[in-house]
Amino acid sequence: MNLILLGPPGAGKGTQASRLMKERGLVQLSTGDMLRAAVAAGTPVGLQAKAVMEAGELVSDEIVSGLIGERLDELGPDTPVIFDGYPRTAAQAEALDALLAARGRTLDHVIELEVDEDALVERITGRFTCANCGEGYHDRFKLPKADGVCDVCGASNFKRRADDNEATVRQRMAEYRAKTAPIIPHYEGRGIVARVDGMASMDAVAAAIDAVLGA
Ligand code: ADP
Ligand code: ADP
Ligand code: ZN
């Protein structure tokens, strides 16, 4: 199974992808996570991407499609994957078609998380993750069960993204509207697009996605 999760920043893509990874063994391919790792490691890609990401703009199509191609090759042909935050432009959607075709993979579902933009600023500015295992949390919607202790791994260090501030989020939303939402028709004709209400609770969103994916 190969699946794309689409939606603006804060829609819940990462939350749902990491759940699907735990529950169904799908592998999450997040270009955002790959780019942040490259920035942290100071690789040539990271050096090119850092300022672009801090401004809430899009990193070049060649860089992100290159990262996805590398990861697909590492995984081999049979591992089911979730594309999280990729593709984000028409050029990336075309590149992904070619990357999949060359590896004998097909896309089964494109799930769009529909959200109200006003709520996204609150989602994004309240977002934090465990610095040790990456589990995602939220100041209001998902606090750790024990104050200051990660539910999953017990660590007590958390981090927030440099680009999770209101000004950058607004720019990221504008990029989504202008460049990413227009790629949905690319998949519509194939009958694989499903829309899920991303404003529902995390569990309700999970149930709606599971209904699309089937047993
Ligand atoms: P994305 O990967 O699409 O940018 P995330 O999955 O990181 O979004 O979610 C953004 C923030 O909102 C996180 O702090 C997450 O815990 C929280 N969140 C995710 N889904 C929901 C939901 N359905 N309701 C409320 N908060 C949510
Ligand atoms: P979010 O979870 O808020 O949707 P991501 O973690 O997916 O954000 O992306 C963070 C930043 O990384 C983006 O604002 C952009 O600068 C860069 N980025 C991630 N994926 C892509 C992509 N497919 N194409 C171009 N830029 C990307
Ligand atoms: Zn943890």
PDB file of C-alpha atoms and ligand atoms in Angstrom:
ATOM      1  CA  MET A   1       0.000   0.000   0.000  1.00  0.00           C
ATOM      2  CA  ASN A   2       1.217   3.503  -0.882  1.00  0.00           C
ATOM      3  CA  LEU A   3      -0.615   6.464   0.502  1.00  0.00           C
ATOM      4  CA  ILE A   4      -0.316  10.258   0.441  1.00  0.00           C
ATOM      5  CA  LEU A   5      -1.479  12.361   3.384  1.00  0.00           C
ATOM      6  CA  LEU A   6      -2.234  15.884   2.251  1.00  0.00           C
ATOM      7  CA  GLY A   7      -3.200  18.930   4.270  1.00  0.00           C
ATOM      8  CA  PRO A   8      -1.914  22.318   5.365  1.00  0.00           C
ATOM      9  CA  PRO A   9       0.583  22.745   8.223  1.00  0.00           C
ATOM     10  CA  GLY A  10      -0.966  21.524  11.464  1.00  0.00           C
ATOM     11  CA  ALA A  11      -3.681  19.464   9.748  1.00  0.00           C
ATOM     12  CA  GLY A  12      -2.563  16.334  11.607  1.00  0.00           C
ATOM     13  CA  LYS A  13      -0.538  14.541   8.918  1.00  0.00           C
ATOM     14  CA  GLY A  14       2.369  13.654  11.193  1.00  0.00           C
ATOM     15  CA  THR A  15       0.060  12.561  14.009  1.00  0.00           C
ATOM     16  CA  GLN A  16      -1.865  10.198  11.750  1.00  0.00           C
ATOM     17  CA  ALA A  17       1.214   8.960   9.889  1.00  0.00           C
ATOM     18  CA  SER A  18       2.950   7.983  13.100  1.00  0.00           C
ATOM     19  CA  ARG A  19      -0.171   6.185  14.288  1.00  0.00           C
ATOM     20  CA  LEU A  20      -0.444   4.263  10.999  1.00  0.00           C
ATOM     21  CA  MET A  21       3.201   3.342  11.357  1.00  0.00           C
ATOM     22  CA  LYS A  22       2.597   1.851  14.817  1.00  0.00           C
ATOM     23  CA  GLU A  23      -0.716   0.177  13.980  1.00  0.00           C
ATOM     24  CA  ARG A  24      -0.219  -1.007  10.410  1.00  0.00           C
ATOM     25  CA  GLY A  25       3.504  -1.090   9.831  1.00  0.00           C
ATOM     26  CA  LEU A  26       3.422   1.552   7.139  1.00  0.00           C
ATOM     27  CA  VAL A  27       6.643   3.561   6.905  1.00  0.00           C
ATOM     28  CA  GLN A  28       6.269   7.338   7.195  1.00  0.00           C
ATOM     29  CA  LEU A  29       8.291   9.312   4.661  1.00  0.00           C
ATOM     30  CA  SER A  30       8.200  12.923   5.847  1.00  0.00           C
ATOM     31  CA  THR A  31      10.230  15.328   3.737  1.00  0.00           C
ATOM     32  CA  GLY A  32       9.955  17.859   6.587  1.00  0.00           C
ATOM     33  CA  ASP A  33      11.602  15.385   8.993  1.00  0.00           C
ATOM     34  CA  MET A  34      14.267  14.498   6.409  1.00  0.00           C
ATOM     35  CA  LEU A  35      15.040  18.177   5.822  1.00  0.00           C
ATOM     36  CA  ARG A  36      15.203  18.945   9.564  1.00  0.00           C
ATOM     37  CA  ALA A  37      17.628  16.042   9.984  1.00  0.00           C
ATOM     38  CA  ALA A  38      19.743  17.432   7.123  1.00  0.00           C
ATOM     39  CA  VAL A  39      19.730  20.900   8.712  1.00  0.00           C
ATOM     40  CA  ALA A  40      20.728  19.471  12.101  1.00  0.00           C
ATOM     41  CA  ALA A  41      23.537  17.434  10.508  1.00  0.00           C
ATOM     42  CA  GLY A  42      24.773  20.412   8.480  1.00  0.00           C
ATOM     43  CA  THR A  43      24.765  18.485   5.185  1.00  0.00           C
ATOM     44  CA  PRO A  44      24.874  20.399   1.864  1.00  0.00           C
ATOM     45  CA  VAL A  45      21.103  19.875   1.503  1.00  0.00           C
ATOM     46  CA  GLY A  46      20.600  21.148   5.052  1.00  0.00           C
ATOM     47  CA  LEU A  47      22.668  24.258   4.402  1.00  0.00           C
ATOM     48  CA  GLN A  48      20.546  25.038   1.345  1.00  0.00           C
ATOM     49  CA  ALA A  49      17.229  24.317   3.068  1.00  0.00           C
ATOM     50  CA  LYS A  50      17.638  26.062   6.433  1.00  0.00           C
ATOM     51  CA  ALA A  51      16.749  29.651   5.567  1.00  0.00           C
ATOM     52  CA  VAL A  52      13.995  28.582   3.160  1.00  0.00           C
ATOM     53  CA  MET A  53      12.335  26.524   5.894  1.00  0.00           C
ATOM     54  CA  GLU A  54      12.656  29.286   8.468  1.00  0.00           C
ATOM     55  CA  ALA A  55      10.869  31.607   6.039  1.00  0.00           C
ATOM     56  CA  GLY A  56       8.036  29.089   5.533  1.00  0.00           C
ATOM     57  CA  GLU A  57       8.808  28.797   1.835  1.00  0.00           C
ATOM     58  CA  LEU A  58       9.261  25.615  -0.186  1.00  0.00           C
ATOM     59  CA  VAL A  59      12.580  23.857  -0.628  1.00  0.00           C
ATOM     60  CA  SER A  60      13.398  23.025  -4.265  1.00  0.00           C
ATOM     61  CA  ASP A  61      11.547  20.209  -5.996  1.00  0.00           C
ATOM     62  CA  GLU A  62      14.839  18.554  -6.974  1.00  0.00           C
ATOM     63  CA  ILE A  63      16.035  18.345  -3.378  1.00  0.00           C
ATOM     64  CA  VAL A  64      12.864  16.860  -1.912  1.00  0.00           C
ATOM     65  CA  SER A  65      12.229  14.425  -4.763  1.00  0.00           C
ATOM     66  CA  GLY A  66      15.867  13.347  -4.482  1.00  0.00           C
ATOM     67  CA  LEU A  67      15.410  12.627  -0.765  1.00  0.00           C
ATOM     68  CA  ILE A  68      12.263  10.581  -1.443  1.00  0.00           C
ATOM     69  CA  GLY A  69      13.957   8.567  -4.189  1.00  0.00           C
ATOM     70  CA  GLU A  70      16.847   7.724  -1.859  1.00  0.00           C
ATOM     71  CA  ARG A  71      14.532   6.580   0.909  1.00  0.00           C
ATOM     72  CA  LEU A  72      12.435   4.449  -1.443  1.00  0.00           C
ATOM     73  CA  ASP A  73      15.590   2.704  -2.604  1.00  0.00           C
ATOM     74  CA  GLU A  74      16.651   2.032   0.980  1.00  0.00           C
ATOM     75  CA  LEU A  75      13.258   0.506   1.755  1.00  0.00           C
ATOM     76  CA  GLY A  76      13.002  -1.838  -1.200  1.00  0.00           C
ATOM     77  CA  PRO A  77       9.862  -2.503  -3.216  1.00  0.00           C
ATOM     78  CA  ASP A  78       7.535  -4.203  -0.729  1.00  0.00           C
ATOM     79  CA  THR A  79       7.453  -1.850   2.250  1.00  0.00           C
ATOM     80  CA  PRO A  80       4.181   0.079   2.350  1.00  0.00           C
ATOM     81  CA  VAL A  81       4.738   3.832   2.658  1.00  0.00           C
ATOM     82  CA  ILE A  82       2.930   6.996   3.675  1.00  0.00           C
ATOM     83  CA  PHE A  83       4.073  10.195   2.025  1.00  0.00           C
ATOM     84  CA  ASP A  84       3.679  12.940   4.629  1.00  0.00           C
ATOM     85  CA  GLY A  85       4.233  16.484   3.378  1.00  0.00           C
ATOM     86  CA  TYR A  86       5.225  15.311  -0.101  1.00  0.00           C
ATOM     87  CA  PRO A  87       4.328  16.012  -2.895  1.00  0.00           C
ATOM     88  CA  ARG A  88       3.701  19.724  -2.383  1.00  0.00           C
ATOM     89  CA  THR A  89       3.870  21.040  -5.974  1.00  0.00           C
ATOM     90  CA  ALA A  90       2.791  19.879  -9.432  1.00  0.00           C
ATOM     91  CA  ALA A  91       6.436  19.148 -10.304  1.00  0.00           C
ATOM     92  CA  GLN A  92       6.764  16.971  -7.192  1.00  0.00           C
ATOM     93  CA  ALA A  93       3.542  15.110  -8.027  1.00  0.00           C
ATOM     94  CA  GLU A  94       4.963  14.309 -11.459  1.00  0.00           C
ATOM     95  CA  ALA A  95       8.318  13.330 -10.004  1.00  0.00           C
ATOM     96  CA  LEU A  96       6.570  11.006  -7.552  1.00  0.00           C
ATOM     97  CA  ASP A  97       4.646   9.296 -10.360  1.00  0.00           C
ATOM     98  CA  ALA A  98       7.958   8.591 -12.080  1.00  0.00           C
ATOM     99  CA  LEU A  99       9.704   7.475  -8.864  1.00  0.00           C
ATOM    100  CA  LEU A 100       6.866   5.036  -8.104  1.00  0.00           C
ATOM    101  CA  ALA A 101       6.550   3.714 -11.655  1.00  0.00           C
ATOM    102  CA  ALA A 102      10.292   3.059 -11.833  1.00  0.00           C
ATOM    103  CA  ARG A 103       9.998   0.937  -8.682  1.00  0.00           C
ATOM    104  CA  GLY A 104       6.825  -0.930  -9.633  1.00  0.00           C
ATOM    105  CA  ARG A 105       4.760   0.872  -6.990  1.00  0.00           C
ATOM    106  CA  THR A 106       1.269   2.313  -7.408  1.00  0.00           C
ATOM    107  CA  LEU A 107      -0.600   4.879  -5.330  1.00  0.00           C
ATOM    108  CA  ASP A 108      -3.611   3.484  -3.533  1.00  0.00           C
ATOM    109  CA  HIS A 109      -4.969   6.494  -1.670  1.00  0.00           C
ATOM    110  CA  VAL A 110      -4.594  10.244  -1.421  1.00  0.00           C
ATOM    111  CA  ILE A 111      -6.192  11.409   1.811  1.00  0.00           C
ATOM    112  CA  GLU A 112      -6.792  15.104   2.220  1.00  0.00           C
ATOM    113  CA  LEU A 113      -7.252  16.359   5.772  1.00  0.00           C
ATOM    114  CA  GLU A 114      -9.669  19.263   5.566  1.00  0.00           C
ATOM    115  CA  VAL A 115      -9.168  21.892   8.241  1.00  0.00           C
ATOM    116  CA  ASP A 116     -10.208  25.369   9.139  1.00  0.00           C
ATOM    117  CA  GLU A 117      -7.228  27.693   8.699  1.00  0.00           C
ATOM    118  CA  ASP A 118      -7.972  29.746  11.795  1.00  0.00           C
ATOM    119  CA  ALA A 119      -7.559  26.652  13.959  1.00  0.00           C
ATOM    120  CA  LEU A 120      -4.207  25.836  12.419  1.00  0.00           C
ATOM    121  CA  VAL A 121      -2.355  28.676  14.058  1.00  0.00           C
ATOM    122  CA  GLU A 122      -3.374  27.338  17.479  1.00  0.00           C
ATOM    123  CA  ARG A 123      -2.438  23.802  16.461  1.00  0.00           C
ATOM    124  CA  ILE A 124       0.974  24.871  15.211  1.00  0.00           C
ATOM    125  CA  THR A 125       1.933  27.272  17.976  1.00  0.00           C
ATOM    126  CA  GLY A 126       0.991  24.629  20.606  1.00  0.00           C
ATOM    127  CA  ARG A 127       2.921  21.812  18.943  1.00  0.00           C
ATOM    128  CA  PHE A 128       5.954  20.184  20.593  1.00  0.00           C
ATOM    129  CA  THR A 129       7.671  16.797  20.365  1.00  0.00           C
ATOM    130  CA  CYS A 130       9.730  14.510  22.555  1.00  0.00           C
ATOM    131  CA  ALA A 131      13.396  15.322  21.917  1.00  0.00           C
ATOM    132  CA  ASN A 132      14.275  11.659  22.407  1.00  0.00           C
ATOM    133  CA  CYS A 133      11.679   9.614  20.461  1.00  0.00           C
ATOM    134  CA  GLY A 134       9.843  12.254  18.417  1.00  0.00           C
ATOM    135  CA  GLU A 135       6.369  11.556  19.832  1.00  0.00           C
ATOM    136  CA  GLY A 136       4.117  14.525  19.035  1.00  0.00           C
ATOM    137  CA  TYR A 137       2.271  16.563  21.679  1.00  0.00           C
ATOM    138  CA  HIS A 138       0.179  19.702  22.002  1.00  0.00           C
ATOM    139  CA  ASP A 139      -0.134  22.284  24.781  1.00  0.00           C
ATOM    140  CA  ARG A 140      -3.907  22.017  24.723  1.00  0.00           C
ATOM    141  CA  PHE A 141      -4.926  18.927  22.730  1.00  0.00           C
ATOM    142  CA  LYS A 142      -2.390  16.319  23.804  1.00  0.00           C
ATOM    143  CA  LEU A 143      -0.308  16.898  26.910  1.00  0.00           C
ATOM    144  CA  PRO A 144       1.862  14.051  28.250  1.00  0.00           C
ATOM    145  CA  LYS A 145      -0.093  12.021  30.819  1.00  0.00           C
ATOM    146  CA  ALA A 146       2.515  12.735  33.506  1.00  0.00           C
ATOM    147  CA  ASP A 147       3.633  16.350  33.519  1.00  0.00           C
ATOM    148  CA  GLY A 148       6.911  16.781  31.655  1.00  0.00           C
ATOM    149  CA  VAL A 149       7.449  13.070  30.939  1.00  0.00           C
ATOM    150  CA  CYS A 150       7.074  11.509  27.477  1.00  0.00           C
ATOM    151  CA  ASP A 151       4.289   8.871  27.445  1.00  0.00           C
ATOM    152  CA  VAL A 152       6.226   6.694  25.031  1.00  0.00           C
ATOM    153  CA  CYS A 153       9.829   6.710  26.212  1.00  0.00           C
ATOM    154  CA  GLY A 154       9.879   8.436  29.601  1.00  0.00           C
ATOM    155  CA  ALA A 155      12.300  11.165  28.515  1.00  0.00           C
ATOM    156  CA  SER A 156      11.800  14.657  29.893  1.00  0.00           C
ATOM    157  CA  ASN A 157      13.253  16.817  27.140  1.00  0.00           C
ATOM    158  CA  PHE A 158      10.908  18.300  24.597  1.00  0.00           C
ATOM    159  CA  LYS A 159      11.460  20.563  21.627  1.00  0.00           C
ATOM    160  CA  ARG A 160       9.593  23.036  19.452  1.00  0.00           C
ATOM    161  CA  ARG A 161      10.270  23.760  15.790  1.00  0.00           C
ATOM    162  CA  ALA A 162      11.892  27.057  14.833  1.00  0.00           C
ATOM    163  CA  ASP A 163       9.267  27.559  12.113  1.00  0.00           C
ATOM    164  CA  ASP A 164       6.242  26.936  14.347  1.00  0.00           C
ATOM    165  CA  ASN A 165       5.439  30.595  14.902  1.00  0.00           C
ATOM    166  CA  GLU A 166       2.448  32.521  13.649  1.00  0.00           C
ATOM    167  CA  ALA A 167       4.172  34.531  10.904  1.00  0.00           C
ATOM    168  CA  THR A 168       5.827  31.490   9.366  1.00  0.00           C
ATOM    169  CA  VAL A 169       2.655  29.424   9.642  1.00  0.00           C
ATOM    170  CA  ARG A 170       0.736  32.030   7.669  1.00  0.00           C
ATOM    171  CA  GLN A 171       3.380  31.857   4.932  1.00  0.00           C
ATOM    172  CA  ARG A 172       3.261  28.038   4.955  1.00  0.00           C
ATOM    173  CA  MET A 173      -0.530  28.143   4.616  1.00  0.00           C
ATOM    174  CA  ALA A 174      -0.242  30.507   1.672  1.00  0.00           C
ATOM    175  CA  GLU A 175       2.211  28.105   0.009  1.00  0.00           C
ATOM    176  CA  TYR A 176      -0.222  25.243   0.594  1.00  0.00           C
ATOM    177  CA  ARG A 177      -3.125  27.135  -0.942  1.00  0.00           C
ATOM    178  CA  ALA A 178      -1.121  28.357  -3.944  1.00  0.00           C
ATOM    179  CA  LYS A 179       0.986  25.309  -4.774  1.00  0.00           C
ATOM    180  CA  THR A 180      -0.192  22.174  -2.986  1.00  0.00           C
ATOM    181  CA  ALA A 181      -4.005  22.272  -3.038  1.00  0.00           C
ATOM    182  CA  PRO A 182      -3.915  22.588  -6.860  1.00  0.00           C
ATOM    183  CA  ILE A 183      -2.266  19.155  -7.211  1.00  0.00           C
ATOM    184  CA  ILE A 184      -5.357  17.353  -5.879  1.00  0.00           C
ATOM    185  CA  PRO A 185      -7.034  17.255  -9.332  1.00  0.00           C
ATOM    186  CA  HIS A 186      -3.926  15.394 -10.547  1.00  0.00           C
ATOM    187  CA  TYR A 187      -5.170  12.421  -8.489  1.00  0.00           C
ATOM    188  CA  GLU A 188      -8.911  13.053  -8.680  1.00  0.00           C
ATOM    189  CA  GLY A 189      -9.260  11.475 -12.123  1.00  0.00           C
ATOM    190  CA  ARG A 190      -7.755   8.253 -10.787  1.00  0.00           C
ATOM    191  CA  GLY A 191     -10.523   7.900  -8.217  1.00  0.00           C
ATOM    192  CA  ILE A 192      -8.120   7.647  -5.275  1.00  0.00           C
ATOM    193  CA  VAL A 193      -8.828  10.903  -3.416  1.00  0.00           C
ATOM    194  CA  ALA A 194     -10.656  10.792  -0.082  1.00  0.00           C
ATOM    195  CA  ARG A 195     -11.454  13.769   2.133  1.00  0.00           C
ATOM    196  CA  VAL A 196     -11.434  13.497   5.897  1.00  0.00           C
ATOM    197  CA  ASP A 197     -12.597  16.091   8.419  1.00  0.00           C
ATOM    198  CA  GLY A 198      -9.340  17.086  10.089  1.00  0.00           C
ATOM    199  CA  MET A 199     -11.139  19.274  12.640  1.00  0.00           C
ATOM    200  CA  ALA A 200     -12.544  16.245  14.435  1.00  0.00           C
ATOM    201  CA  SER A 201     -10.762  14.745  17.451  1.00  0.00           C
ATOM    202  CA  MET A 202      -7.573  12.765  16.810  1.00  0.00           C
ATOM    203  CA  ASP A 203      -9.445   9.507  17.407  1.00  0.00           C
ATOM    204  CA  ALA A 204     -12.276  10.467  15.062  1.00  0.00           C
ATOM    205  CA  VAL A 205      -9.791  11.441  12.342  1.00  0.00           C
ATOM    206  CA  ALA A 206      -8.049   8.098  12.873  1.00  0.00           C
ATOM    207  CA  ALA A 207     -11.351   6.225  12.499  1.00  0.00           C
ATOM    208  CA  ALA A 208     -12.214   8.103   9.309  1.00  0.00           C
ATOM    209  CA  ILE A 209      -8.810   7.295   7.809  1.00  0.00           C
ATOM    210  CA  ASP A 210      -9.158   3.647   8.806  1.00  0.00           C
ATOM    211  CA  ALA A 211     -12.532   3.551   7.054  1.00  0.00           C
ATOM    212  CA  VAL A 212     -10.852   4.752   3.857  1.00  0.00           C
ATOM    213  CA  LEU A 213      -8.010   2.246   4.123  1.00  0.00           C
ATOM    214  CA  GLY A 214     -10.243  -0.708   4.998  1.00  0.00           C
ATOM    215  CA  ALA A 215      -9.385  -3.622   7.252  1.00  0.00           C
TER     216      ALA A 215
HETATM  217  P1  ADP B   1       1.088  18.267  10.465  1.00  0.00           P
HETATM  218  O1  ADP B   1       2.043  17.099  10.404  1.00  0.00           O
HETATM  219  O2  ADP B   1      -0.027  18.141   9.459  1.00  0.00           O
HETATM  220  O3  ADP B   1       1.779  19.600  10.379  1.00  0.00           O
HETATM  221  P2  ADP B   1       0.702  17.477  13.267  1.00  0.00           P
HETATM  222  O4  ADP B   1       0.268  16.046  13.158  1.00  0.00           O
HETATM  223  O5  ADP B   1       2.078  17.743  13.717  1.00  0.00           O
HETATM  224  O6  ADP B   1       0.366  18.241  11.883  1.00  0.00           O
HETATM  225  O7  ADP B   1      -0.335  18.216  14.239  1.00  0.00           O
HETATM  226  C1  ADP B   1      -0.129  19.582  14.619  1.00  0.00           C
HETATM  227  C2  ADP B   1      -0.430  19.743  16.116  1.00  0.00           C
HETATM  228  O8  ADP B   1      -1.835  19.564  16.338  1.00  0.00           O
HETATM  229  C3  ADP B   1       0.275  18.718  16.990  1.00  0.00           C
HETATM  230  O9  ADP B   1       0.661  19.368  18.208  1.00  0.00           O
HETATM  231  C4  ADP B   1      -0.790  17.639  17.258  1.00  0.00           C
HETATM  232  O10 ADP B   1      -0.613  17.051  18.542  1.00  0.00           O
HETATM  233  C5  ADP B   1      -2.087  18.440  17.182  1.00  0.00           C
HETATM  234  N1  ADP B   1      -3.168  17.689  16.534  1.00  0.00           N
HETATM  235  C6  ADP B   1      -3.089  16.782  15.519  1.00  0.00           C
HETATM  236  N2  ADP B   1      -4.305  16.307  15.176  1.00  0.00           N
HETATM  237  C7  ADP B   1      -5.209  16.947  15.986  1.00  0.00           C
HETATM  238  C8  ADP B   1      -6.645  16.889  16.132  1.00  0.00           C
HETATM  239  N3  ADP B   1      -7.398  16.098  15.353  1.00  0.00           N
HETATM  240  N4  ADP B   1      -7.191  17.696  17.070  1.00  0.00           N
HETATM  241  C9  ADP B   1      -6.435  18.514  17.848  1.00  0.00           C
HETATM  242  N5  ADP B   1      -5.091  18.609  17.768  1.00  0.00           N
HETATM  243  C10 ADP B   1      -4.474  17.825  16.854  1.00  0.00           C
HETATM  244  P1  ADP B   2       4.168  20.730   8.410  1.00  0.00           P
HETATM  245  O1  ADP B   2       4.269  19.511   9.285  1.00  0.00           O
HETATM  246  O2  ADP B   2       3.941  21.952   9.204  1.00  0.00           O
HETATM  247  O3  ADP B   2       3.232  20.521   7.263  1.00  0.00           O
HETATM  248  P2  ADP B   2       6.717  19.997   7.254  1.00  0.00           P
HETATM  249  O4  ADP B   2       7.465  19.425   8.401  1.00  0.00           O
HETATM  250  O5  ADP B   2       6.113  19.042   6.285  1.00  0.00           O
HETATM  251  O6  ADP B   2       5.613  21.001   7.794  1.00  0.00           O
HETATM  252  O7  ADP B   2       7.641  20.993   6.439  1.00  0.00           O
HETATM  253  C1  ADP B   2       8.391  21.992   7.086  1.00  0.00           C
HETATM  254  C2  ADP B   2       9.108  22.825   6.033  1.00  0.00           C
HETATM  255  O8  ADP B   2      10.005  21.982   5.290  1.00  0.00           O
HETATM  256  C3  ADP B   2       8.200  23.433   4.963  1.00  0.00           C
HETATM  257  O9  ADP B   2       7.671  24.694   5.375  1.00  0.00           O
HETATM  258  C4  ADP B   2       9.162  23.573   3.783  1.00  0.00           C
HETATM  259  O10 ADP B   2      10.046  24.668   3.959  1.00  0.00           O
HETATM  260  C5  ADP B   2      10.000  22.303   3.903  1.00  0.00           C
HETATM  261  N1  ADP B   2       9.415  21.170   3.153  1.00  0.00           N
HETATM  262  C6  ADP B   2       8.966  20.004   3.676  1.00  0.00           C
HETATM  263  N2  ADP B   2       8.504  19.183   2.717  1.00  0.00           N
HETATM  264  C7  ADP B   2       8.661  19.860   1.537  1.00  0.00           C
HETATM  265  C8  ADP B   2       8.340  19.555   0.188  1.00  0.00           C
HETATM  266  N3  ADP B   2       7.759  18.389  -0.172  1.00  0.00           N
HETATM  267  N4  ADP B   2       8.641  20.495  -0.752  1.00  0.00           N
HETATM  268  C9  ADP B   2       9.234  21.654  -0.425  1.00  0.00           C
HETATM  269  N5  ADP B   2       9.525  22.010   0.839  1.00  0.00           N
HETATM  270  C10 ADP B   2       9.251  21.121   1.821  1.00  0.00           C
HETATM  271 ZN    ZN B   3       9.651  10.138  23.939  1.00  0.00          ZN
END
